[in-house]
Each structure stands twice: as structure tokens, then as C-alpha cells.
XYZ file of C-alpha atoms in Angstrom:
482
model
C -33.361 -18.965 -9.329
C -32.085 -18.733 -12.926
C -34.512 -17.555 -15.593
C -34.612 -18.683 -19.223
C -36.405 -17.338 -22.303
C -37.188 -19.772 -25.158
C -38.241 -18.379 -28.560
C -39.291 -20.910 -31.237
C -42.241 -21.111 -33.642
C -42.189 -24.932 -33.404
C -44.647 -25.843 -30.616
C -43.103 -29.284 -30.115
C -39.609 -27.868 -29.692
C -40.872 -25.187 -27.290
C -42.641 -27.769 -25.136
C -39.674 -30.143 -25.108
C -37.208 -27.404 -24.110
C -39.558 -25.977 -21.485
C -40.085 -29.382 -19.847
C -36.373 -30.150 -19.860
C -35.338 -26.910 -18.196
C -38.213 -26.884 -15.711
C -36.931 -30.236 -14.456
C -33.517 -28.631 -14.003
C -34.996 -25.968 -11.704
C -35.158 -23.062 -14.152
C -37.880 -20.444 -14.399
C -38.931 -20.625 -18.058
C -40.686 -18.080 -20.310
C -41.676 -19.092 -23.850
C -42.442 -17.065 -26.996
C -43.625 -18.059 -30.475
C -41.707 -15.348 -32.347
C -39.097 -12.648 -31.958
C -41.539 -9.836 -31.177
C -43.139 -11.757 -28.303
C -39.717 -12.828 -27.046
C -38.502 -9.219 -26.941
C -41.633 -8.159 -25.047
C -41.065 -10.861 -22.413
C -37.363 -10.072 -22.218
C -38.144 -6.443 -21.401
C -40.544 -7.560 -18.655
C -38.056 -9.761 -16.785
C -34.389 -10.451 -16.124
C -33.142 -13.490 -18.049
C -29.683 -14.969 -17.703
C -30.098 -17.079 -20.881
C -32.036 -16.832 -24.162
C -32.428 -19.833 -26.497
C -33.932 -18.793 -29.834
C -34.612 -20.293 -33.226
C -33.020 -18.494 -36.175
C -35.883 -18.762 -38.667
C -39.161 -17.426 -37.227
C -42.020 -15.380 -38.703
C -41.697 -11.650 -38.172
C -38.490 -10.923 -36.304
C -35.982 -13.747 -36.702
C -33.350 -14.891 -34.222
C -30.700 -12.508 -35.564
C -32.948 -9.466 -35.098
C -33.852 -10.622 -31.597
C -30.174 -11.038 -30.730
C -29.359 -7.522 -31.946
C -32.205 -6.108 -29.849
C -30.848 -7.948 -26.814
C -27.399 -6.483 -27.441
C -28.872 -2.978 -27.604
C -30.563 -3.593 -24.270
C -27.309 -4.993 -22.858
C -25.349 -1.888 -23.871
C -27.706 0.154 -21.664
C -27.173 -2.022 -18.571
C -24.207 -3.573 -16.787
C -25.495 -7.171 -17.081
C -24.891 -9.615 -19.902
C -27.399 -12.202 -21.197
C -26.082 -15.379 -22.838
C -27.670 -16.267 -26.220
C -27.811 -19.679 -27.913
C -29.150 -19.856 -31.485
C -30.885 -22.965 -32.860
C -31.538 -23.692 -36.530
C -32.765 -26.556 -38.690
C -30.407 -25.391 -41.439
C -26.743 -26.260 -40.981
C -25.574 -23.188 -42.866
C -21.965 -22.166 -42.314
C -22.497 -18.474 -43.269
C -25.370 -18.278 -40.763
C -23.161 -19.745 -38.056
C -20.355 -17.312 -38.842
C -22.760 -14.348 -38.793
C -24.269 -15.548 -35.515
C -20.925 -15.746 -33.711
C -19.739 -12.466 -35.233
C -22.862 -10.702 -33.984
C -22.459 -11.888 -30.422
C -24.161 -15.279 -30.123
C -22.568 -17.390 -27.398
C -23.243 -20.669 -29.233
C -24.932 -22.045 -32.345
C -26.554 -25.511 -32.514
C -28.230 -27.367 -35.388
C -31.589 -29.119 -35.004
C -32.485 -31.813 -34.115
C -30.849 -30.791 -30.861
C -29.162 -33.323 -28.604
C -30.237 -32.215 -25.142
C -26.975 -33.383 -23.568
C -25.034 -31.152 -25.977
C -27.451 -28.301 -25.317
C -26.933 -28.584 -21.562
C -23.163 -28.547 -22.035
C -23.506 -25.451 -24.226
C -25.691 -23.775 -21.578
C -23.117 -24.473 -18.880
C -20.347 -23.115 -21.089
C -22.072 -19.875 -22.143
C -23.295 -19.110 -18.622
C -19.741 -19.457 -17.343
C -18.542 -17.000 -19.983
C -21.344 -14.553 -19.186
C -20.538 -14.778 -15.472
C -16.891 -13.952 -16.168
C -17.928 -11.021 -18.372
C -20.217 -9.692 -15.638
C -17.582 -9.828 -12.883
C -15.991 -6.545 -13.932
C -19.263 -4.627 -13.735
C -21.361 -6.518 -11.197
C -21.034 -3.776 -8.562
C -22.208 -0.973 -10.887
C -25.438 -0.807 -8.926
C -27.719 2.167 -8.430
C -30.414 4.241 -10.060
C -29.787 7.756 -8.740
C -29.809 10.437 -11.477
C -26.146 11.362 -10.911
C -25.021 7.731 -11.159
C -27.168 7.017 -14.229
C -25.730 10.124 -15.888
C -22.173 8.930 -15.228
C -22.965 5.465 -16.626
C -24.562 7.047 -19.692
C -21.435 9.115 -20.332
C -19.274 5.994 -19.936
C -21.338 4.089 -22.513
C -21.100 7.010 -24.933
C -17.331 7.117 -24.451
C -17.060 3.360 -25.057
C -18.384 3.833 -28.587
C -15.372 6.019 -29.430
C -11.625 5.434 -29.302
C -10.818 8.703 -27.514
C -8.774 8.940 -24.324
C -10.769 9.411 -21.114
C -10.159 11.121 -17.764
C -12.244 9.898 -14.814
C -12.276 12.265 -11.815
C -13.818 10.974 -8.590
C -13.096 10.426 -4.921
C -11.426 7.231 -3.750
C -13.740 4.250 -3.477
C -16.364 5.444 -5.969
C -15.675 2.785 -8.627
C -13.306 4.462 -11.083
C -11.681 1.200 -12.172
C -15.055 -0.529 -12.506
C -16.176 2.236 -14.862
C -12.921 1.916 -16.821
C -13.488 -1.835 -17.179
C -17.077 -1.229 -18.279
C -15.847 1.123 -21.009
C -13.327 -1.472 -22.165
C -15.924 -4.256 -22.237
C -18.376 -2.176 -24.265
C -15.740 -0.909 -26.718
C -14.440 -2.409 -29.947
C -11.269 -3.261 -27.995
C -13.040 -5.712 -25.670
C -11.185 -8.677 -27.199
C -7.856 -7.002 -26.365
C -6.103 -6.793 -22.994
C -7.078 -4.478 -20.143
C -3.865 -3.394 -18.389
C -3.880 -1.279 -15.221
C -1.017 0.643 -13.599
C -1.202 2.594 -10.334
C 1.051 5.617 -10.865
C 1.343 6.173 -7.094
C 2.601 2.647 -6.410
C 6.084 3.047 -7.923
C 8.970 5.419 -7.202
C 10.022 7.688 -10.021
C 13.065 5.537 -10.817
C 10.884 2.488 -11.547
C 7.752 4.074 -12.979
C 9.333 4.853 -16.374
C 10.364 1.222 -16.765
C 6.894 0.020 -15.733
C 5.268 2.276 -18.302
C 7.596 1.959 -21.286
C 9.733 -1.104 -20.562
C 13.500 -1.305 -20.673
C 16.279 -2.754 -22.770
C 18.852 -5.218 -21.533
C 21.499 -3.464 -19.458
C 19.447 -0.265 -19.117
C 20.205 -0.242 -15.391
C 21.750 -2.462 -12.756
C 19.795 -5.692 -12.603
C 18.248 -5.367 -16.070
C 19.513 -8.750 -17.251
C 16.998 -8.895 -20.089
C 14.670 -6.705 -22.109
C 11.173 -6.251 -20.701
C 8.057 -4.671 -22.241
C 6.177 -2.004 -20.318
C 2.470 -1.528 -19.736
C 2.075 0.455 -22.954
C 3.244 -2.517 -25.038
C 1.298 -5.020 -22.955
C -1.910 -3.079 -23.635
C -1.502 -3.052 -27.437
C -4.861 -3.711 -29.056
C -6.682 -2.997 -25.809
C -6.981 -0.447 -23.021
C -4.383 1.013 -20.645
C -5.620 2.338 -17.288
C -3.374 4.918 -15.624
C -4.712 4.981 -12.073
C -3.986 8.061 -9.911
C -2.291 9.828 -12.811
C -2.054 13.003 -10.704
C 0.694 11.320 -8.665
C 2.985 10.943 -11.694
C 6.351 12.709 -11.209
C 6.626 15.930 -13.196
C 9.899 14.781 -14.809
C 8.195 11.798 -16.446
C 5.182 13.690 -17.760
C 6.782 14.947 -21.038
C 7.544 11.373 -22.146
C 4.015 10.300 -21.292
C 2.642 13.268 -23.251
C 4.593 12.278 -26.353
C 3.512 8.645 -26.017
C -0.118 9.759 -25.851
C 0.186 12.140 -28.790
C 2.181 9.923 -31.143
C 1.374 6.460 -29.760
C 5.099 5.743 -29.898
C 8.006 5.795 -27.438
C 11.482 4.398 -26.733
C 12.128 1.771 -24.106
C 14.383 2.844 -21.261
C 17.977 2.397 -22.430
C 17.020 1.868 -26.072
C 16.855 4.102 -29.150
C 14.450 1.824 -31.005
C 10.979 3.349 -31.356
C 8.010 1.202 -30.369
C 4.555 1.929 -31.810
C 1.362 0.866 -30.049
C -2.378 0.865 -30.749
C -4.123 1.521 -27.439
C -6.808 3.570 -25.753
C -5.768 5.291 -22.504
C -8.097 5.840 -19.550
C -6.676 7.921 -16.692
C -8.170 8.332 -13.225
C -7.561 10.810 -10.431
C -9.083 11.235 -6.982
C -8.746 15.026 -6.986
C -9.119 17.783 -9.601
C -5.962 18.184 -11.647
C -6.499 21.917 -12.159
C -5.149 22.583 -8.655
C -2.053 20.497 -9.390
C -1.554 22.485 -12.609
C -1.772 25.781 -10.694
C 0.851 24.513 -8.261
C 3.179 23.362 -11.059
C 2.895 19.668 -10.178
C 1.042 18.626 -13.342
C 1.518 19.779 -16.918
C -1.394 21.611 -18.476
C -0.729 20.126 -21.940
C -0.805 16.607 -20.485
C -4.108 17.388 -18.770
C -5.638 18.612 -22.037
C -4.370 15.496 -23.823
C -5.928 13.161 -21.253
C -9.134 15.122 -20.790
C -10.646 14.351 -24.206
C -13.762 12.814 -22.644
C -14.144 13.771 -18.956
C -16.245 11.584 -16.681
C -17.099 12.558 -13.103
C -18.447 9.978 -10.647
C -20.635 11.110 -7.731
C -19.525 10.275 -4.175
C -21.796 7.932 -2.251
C -23.131 10.762 -0.061
C -24.639 12.319 -3.212
C -26.423 9.075 -4.138
C -27.728 8.064 -0.722
C -30.803 6.511 -2.335
C -28.545 3.774 -3.752
C -27.177 2.744 -0.338
C -29.937 0.188 0.498
C -29.544 -1.535 -2.886
C -25.749 -1.568 -2.557
C -25.958 -2.833 1.015
C -28.226 -5.724 0.050
C -25.958 -6.583 -2.893
C -22.857 -6.744 -0.712
C -24.735 -8.782 1.913
C -25.571 -11.413 -0.713
C -22.059 -11.257 -2.145
C -20.268 -11.848 1.157
C -22.659 -14.408 2.682
C -21.025 -17.792 3.222
C -21.903 -20.588 0.827
C -25.265 -22.084 1.679
C -26.427 -19.116 3.754
C -28.365 -15.951 3.013
C -27.799 -12.521 4.475
C -30.290 -9.673 4.823
C -29.901 -6.227 6.315
C -32.781 -4.972 8.445
C -34.713 -1.892 7.408
C -33.534 -0.056 10.511
C -29.891 -0.804 9.706
C -30.317 0.290 6.077
C -31.848 3.533 7.330
C -28.875 4.170 9.600
C -26.445 3.400 6.777
C -28.236 5.915 4.542
C -27.582 8.622 7.158
C -23.819 8.050 7.137
C -21.634 10.310 4.963
C -19.285 7.468 3.849
C -16.008 9.322 3.288
C -14.593 6.070 1.874
C -17.587 5.808 -0.482
C -18.681 2.424 -1.896
C -15.473 0.721 -0.786
C -16.123 1.709 2.827
C -19.732 0.512 2.592
C -18.617 -2.819 1.113
C -16.097 -3.344 3.910
C -18.681 -2.470 6.553
C -21.216 -4.969 5.171
C -18.542 -7.644 4.812
C -17.557 -7.152 8.450
C -21.200 -7.219 9.544
C -21.838 -10.471 7.654
C -18.683 -12.105 8.994
C -19.376 -11.190 12.629
C -23.117 -11.792 12.631
C -24.407 -14.920 14.333
C -27.833 -14.856 12.677
C -27.063 -16.056 9.168
C -27.280 -19.801 9.778
C -30.885 -19.406 10.942
C -31.788 -17.039 8.104
C -32.160 -14.027 10.409
C -31.584 -10.376 9.619
C -28.518 -8.334 10.459
C -29.706 -5.500 12.667
C -28.308 -2.243 14.015
C -26.071 -4.183 16.402
C -23.734 -4.465 13.392
C -22.842 -0.808 13.964
C -20.966 -1.898 17.078
C -18.621 -3.995 14.912
C -17.214 -0.935 13.154
C -14.485 0.968 14.967
C -15.468 4.644 15.411
C -18.531 4.162 13.145
C -20.848 5.759 15.707
C -18.455 8.664 16.050
C -18.261 9.116 12.283
C -22.000 9.619 11.957
C -21.846 12.344 14.628
C -19.275 14.722 13.105
C -20.566 17.655 15.109
C -18.789 16.273 18.174
C -15.392 16.648 16.495
C -14.163 20.224 16.761
C -12.389 21.600 13.760
C -10.775 24.992 13.250
C -12.430 27.344 10.791
C -10.266 28.200 7.775
C -9.326 31.824 7.400
C -10.211 32.085 3.721
C -10.825 35.359 1.980
C -10.922 36.747 -1.546
C -7.537 36.746 -3.249
C -6.136 33.842 -1.221
C -3.892 31.656 -3.409
C -4.794 28.034 -4.156
C -1.550 26.934 -2.539
C -2.385 28.698 0.729
C -5.925 27.312 0.684
C -4.512 23.811 0.248
C -2.013 24.376 3.086
C -4.790 25.484 5.441
C -6.989 22.565 4.407
C -4.257 20.007 5.143
C -3.402 21.779 8.406
C -6.952 21.819 9.766
C -7.599 18.221 8.655
C -4.494 16.989 10.462
C -5.522 19.052 13.481
C -8.979 17.460 13.486
C -7.486 13.939 13.323
C -4.934 14.549 16.064
C -2.105 14.246 13.548
C -3.255 10.858 12.251
C -2.082 11.019 8.644
C -3.856 7.844 7.516
C -7.186 9.214 8.740
C -6.453 12.595 7.159
C -5.725 10.907 3.814
C -9.067 9.095 4.026
C -10.965 12.305 4.787
C -9.234 14.258 2.030
C -9.574 11.457 -0.531
C -5.839 11.338 -1.289
C -3.094 8.783 -0.788
C -1.053 8.564 2.415
C 2.033 9.399 0.375
C 0.413 12.659 -0.735
C -0.262 13.638 2.883
C 3.364 12.931 3.809
C 4.607 15.007 0.867
C 2.313 17.906 1.787
C 3.476 17.854 5.392
C 7.050 18.299 4.168
C 6.113 20.806 1.447
C 4.102 23.075 3.772
C 6.339 22.589 6.811
C 3.461 21.293 8.953
C 4.173 20.080 12.509
C 5.203 16.462 13.174
C 2.737 13.962 14.653
C 3.697 14.427 18.291
C 2.883 18.165 18.139
C -0.847 17.500 17.781
C -3.215 17.100 20.702
C -5.048 13.809 20.980
C -8.303 15.263 22.280
C -10.122 14.104 19.159
C -9.245 10.411 19.482
C -9.878 10.608 23.255
C -13.336 12.065 22.703
C -14.141 9.257 20.260
C -13.254 6.662 22.874
C -15.305 8.536 25.446
C -18.314 8.622 23.119
C -18.044 4.905 22.406
C -17.343 3.526 25.883
C -18.797 6.202 28.184
C -15.465 6.291 30.083
C -12.683 8.797 29.968
C -9.317 7.318 29.001
C -6.382 7.331 31.344
C -4.649 10.658 31.147
C -1.295 8.881 31.008
C -2.231 6.542 28.137
C -0.248 6.828 24.924
C -2.590 7.709 22.038
C -0.002 8.720 19.477
C -0.207 7.343 15.956
C 2.433 4.704 15.320
C 4.984 5.638 12.669
C 4.181 4.343 9.200
C 6.696 1.894 7.767
């Protein structure tokens, strides 16, 4: 149920507003001044605050600034509507400039007030969408969020290092929303999604006739992000040949479109993400050290889900509510939440979200308001096997002092592919890298093709799940990737 806080020193106005919103199904708290309102706001979670501007003690403007300070420390946004008996244009301008969602003059027409409430709640809901899944209270997660909020107050470039599925883009969007650039665009580009021949055009744009098929000029992501934030996702996958141009664009905030000699200047903040430490790529010559130093002005590291296991129940319940069908409610049983907390979650929050979504979709208990129990574990392919990693044999790496980083990486890829029976998609998931990276490493290190690996691992998983041994003649080879 939605909760509202009303702050007004006029007893008649307080009573009238309280009665009106109670009839609409709201939970209502009332306060006679700004100090009392702030105390009640701290004690509860309010989606809307309606406050008078002129009150004894703290006025409506001071209350609004306190609410904004509180908002900057959380991922949720509270809508604020200011009321005043004085139709003062400067007050209205100051109110909107300082973050008020709407400004109404007394005597208030309740129909107009209800329309304003609907409008500001819709805006607040849109603003919260980018950060609604930033859930958790573990020390490591709170530390990462604190660093992100500190970074948002500056205009420096940021490098976010974390495993896949930990919420790197959500953190980037949070930084954008809390920064002075929040009114500007947020533009994202996945550097691993484009071949080298197209990535330069995607980043910097191209002039007409720059290449076959370029029938007109087109701006790149750098220009599209002017005034806002540019997210370079998986920057470690950027081809080495393109990195010098990116370095210059970051240093000078200017560049030339592909096929043009006209310099374009931009005003942007750049946030880069990577799912693996870039120092190893630098040592191997696949990433420029000067580009790393230019991106790594403010480093942010996000903890994997296995290091914040205490947040798993809260995340699980959130995703259950999120994915429940309209008109139904979904709850995860305590036993199931306990089992989920024991899992290592190599896919991190994304894997947990997909598991809960599958459990909600395949559960037959939601219409009657029942809980989702441990039977949901049966819905996930190989989930039982994943929480029993000791049954999967893996070769021990022959590491010793003086071994090069390149050789360590080769052995790591080799033993991971061996443990997955040559399944490259599964190996990419375990290593926290893209499938394309695994393919490139197989070629770079001269690792065996898929059909050279034994399939004992996948067979043992089927045996563990079904209690039956598979047919010795069955074909368990991974299908070629398109």
C-alpha cells in the first residue's frame, strides 16, 4: 500500500488532505512542521510528500532539501509536492529548481491535486526503474554504492570492474541519475558486440561516403551522449588498433568522424566497465596501459553475489514480487531461500533473477497465494549439480613461482574447458568472460577442438539428476555455435 506524508501547520488543511487520501486507500502520516515531518520521514518509507512552504521552524524548502539528502544516500526517489497560500513566481521557480515535482497554490482544488499526484508518482516510478534492483545491505555492497555516490558528485571518468551479472550497468545508471548530468542522455555501447570494422563508426560516427553503404552522415555514440554520460560496456574487448583514437577522444574530448577531417568536440562523462581485471590484458599486450590509466580515474569494484550471500533472501523476494503475474503474489519459502543462499551463483544476480523468474512462471501455487518451495530447484537444469561442485573433477593447475601470466591464463582456460567437457558457453559463464573471448583464447593458445574433450562431466551431471546412466552411444557433444 502506498504511503503519504503531509506536512502543514494549518489543522484544517491537514485534516482535509488526510481524509481525502485515506478514502483513496493511502496510508497517511501527518506533521505540523518541517522538523516533525523529517522525523516521521526517517521512520518510514514514503512514496509521496505533500508539504506547505511556509511553516514555523523548518519550512517546506528546508524539508525538501533534507529529503534530497536522504535520497542521495538510497536508491529510491520520493516525489514532493509543495503547497503555498502565496502565488509567488520566484518561490515556484526556486521550488522546481531545487527538485520539487510540482507546486500548487492554495486554496487547493483536490481534483488538480490528484492529477498532480498521479503525474509526479509516474515520474518517480520512471526515475526509480534504473536503480530498483540495487538491493542489499552487505558491507561490501554498501561500500560499492557509497563509492558510486561519491563519484556521481564529480565529473571524472569511472572504471567499474566486476564479474558478469553483478549490476555494472545499474551502478552506471545510478551515477548518471545522481550527477549534474542527469538531465542529459545516458548512452550505452557494448564494445564486444561489434566487429572492429564497425566499432569505430559506432563510437565516432561517419561522414557520407566514408565506406560502402554510407549514404549519409551519421553521429556516433560520443556525439549522442553530449551533455550526458557515455557507458563503454566491456571495454576490455576493444580492438587494440582502435584504442589510440579512443584515448585521444578521452583526453581531448574531441575526435574526427570516420571519413571526415572535421573535428567534433563533445562534453561528456565516460563510464567504462569490464568483467575481468585489465592489468592482465595490459601484460599480454591486448590493452594499452595509458588508456587504462585514463579510464581508471575513479575505480569501482562490485562484489560477486557469493561474497554477499546475506543479500540473497532480500533479492530473491524482490524478484519474486517483480515477476509475479498481475493480480497474484509470490513468496519464496524459508527453506528455498536457505538453499539459494548456499549456491555459489557464478552468474551472480542475473542468474538469481532468471532462476526466480523461472520458479514463479512454473509454480502452480501463486493463484492460491501459496509459497514457492524447494521443488523449484527441479525447474533449473543442472542446478542441483551446480551446488555440488565437488562431484565435478577438475585438473589441478601446475602453477609455480615465476610462471608467466600468459601461461597461467592458458592453463586456466585449458582446465576450465576440460571440466566442462569442451562446452565453451559453460566455460565462458564460469570464467566470467564472453563466448567470443573463449573462442579467441582457444585459437590463441592452440587448445584442442570440442570433439577432443571427454563428456564424462556432462554424463555425470545427468546421472546425478536422474539416477540413471546415459546410453554409452548417445551423442553428448556441444552443438557448434552459429
